[in-house]
Tab-separated table of C-alpha atoms in Angstrom:
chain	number	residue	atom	x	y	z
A	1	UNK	CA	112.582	106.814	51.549
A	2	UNK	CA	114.783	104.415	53.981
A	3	UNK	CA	114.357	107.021	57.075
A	4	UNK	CA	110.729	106.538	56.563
A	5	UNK	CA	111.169	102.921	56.372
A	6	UNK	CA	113.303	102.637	58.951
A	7	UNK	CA	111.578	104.960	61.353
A	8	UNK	CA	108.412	103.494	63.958
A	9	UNK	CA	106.209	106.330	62.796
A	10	UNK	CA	103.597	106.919	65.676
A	11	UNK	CA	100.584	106.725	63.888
A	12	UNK	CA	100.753	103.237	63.225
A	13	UNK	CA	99.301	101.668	66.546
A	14	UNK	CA	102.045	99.368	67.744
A	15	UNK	CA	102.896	101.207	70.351
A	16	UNK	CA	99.373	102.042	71.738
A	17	UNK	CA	98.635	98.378	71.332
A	18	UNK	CA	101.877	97.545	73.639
A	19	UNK	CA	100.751	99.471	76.160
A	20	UNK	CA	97.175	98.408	76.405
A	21	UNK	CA	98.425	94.878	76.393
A	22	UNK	CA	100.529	95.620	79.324
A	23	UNK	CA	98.030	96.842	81.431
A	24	UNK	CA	95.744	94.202	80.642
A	25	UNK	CA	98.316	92.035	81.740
A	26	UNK	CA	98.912	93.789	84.978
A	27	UNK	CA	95.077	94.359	85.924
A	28	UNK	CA	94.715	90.563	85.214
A	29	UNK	CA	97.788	89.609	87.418
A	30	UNK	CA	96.801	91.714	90.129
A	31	UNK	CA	93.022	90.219	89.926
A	32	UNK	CA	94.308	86.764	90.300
A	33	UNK	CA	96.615	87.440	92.925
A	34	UNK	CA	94.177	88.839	94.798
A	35	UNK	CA	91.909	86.094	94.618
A	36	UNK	CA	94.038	83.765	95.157
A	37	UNK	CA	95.776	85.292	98.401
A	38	UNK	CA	92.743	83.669	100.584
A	39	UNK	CA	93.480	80.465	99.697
A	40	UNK	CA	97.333	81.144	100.488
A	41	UNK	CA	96.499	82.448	104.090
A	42	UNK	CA	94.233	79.255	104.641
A	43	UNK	CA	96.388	77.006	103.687
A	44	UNK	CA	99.738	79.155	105.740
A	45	UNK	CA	97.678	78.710	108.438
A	46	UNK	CA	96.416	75.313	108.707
A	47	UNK	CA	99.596	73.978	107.936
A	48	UNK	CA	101.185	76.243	110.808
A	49	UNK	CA	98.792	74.684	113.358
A	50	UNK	CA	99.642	71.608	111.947
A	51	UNK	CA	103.512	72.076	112.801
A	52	UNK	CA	102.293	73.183	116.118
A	53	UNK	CA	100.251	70.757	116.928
A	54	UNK	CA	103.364	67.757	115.646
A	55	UNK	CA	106.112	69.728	117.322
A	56	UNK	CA	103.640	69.973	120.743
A	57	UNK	CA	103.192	65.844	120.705
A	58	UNK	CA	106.824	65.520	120.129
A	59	UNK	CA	107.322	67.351	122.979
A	60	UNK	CA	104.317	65.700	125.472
A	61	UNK	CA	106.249	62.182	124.501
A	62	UNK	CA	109.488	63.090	125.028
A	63	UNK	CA	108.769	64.463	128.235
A	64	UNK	CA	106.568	60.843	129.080
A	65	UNK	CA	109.611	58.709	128.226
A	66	UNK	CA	112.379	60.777	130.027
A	67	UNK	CA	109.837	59.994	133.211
A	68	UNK	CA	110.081	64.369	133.487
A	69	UNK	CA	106.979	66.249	134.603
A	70	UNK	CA	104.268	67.071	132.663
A	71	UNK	CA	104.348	69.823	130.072
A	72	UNK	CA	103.871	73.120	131.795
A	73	UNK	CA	104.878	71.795	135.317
């Protein structure tokens, strides 16, 4: 009687249900991620162009007020 209690007999689902759950889970993860990686490489790169773009006007008005060349020259 207790090893029977005691004891997560297979035909009683739980497991199955675990496992179904889990790749529900994972299929629904990966979906998401998926959609969502266009957005990330949008925003990556505006927001590299946008540290180019600062870092490049830095450099234009430090070059000015030092009285140097030109960028490039």
């Amino acid at each position: 009687m207790f090893k029977s209690f005691f004891t997560d007999e297979p035909g009683n689902g739980a497991e199955t249900v675990e496992i179904v759950i889990g790749i529900i889970c994972s299929v629904g993860l990966g979906a998401a991620l998926l959609t969502f990686q266009d957005t990330l490489r949008g925003v990556i790169g505006s927001t590299g162009t946008n540290i180019t773009n600062v870092f490049d006007s830095l450099s234009a008005g430090a070059t000015r007020s030092a009285g140097g060349a030109a960028p490039g020259n």
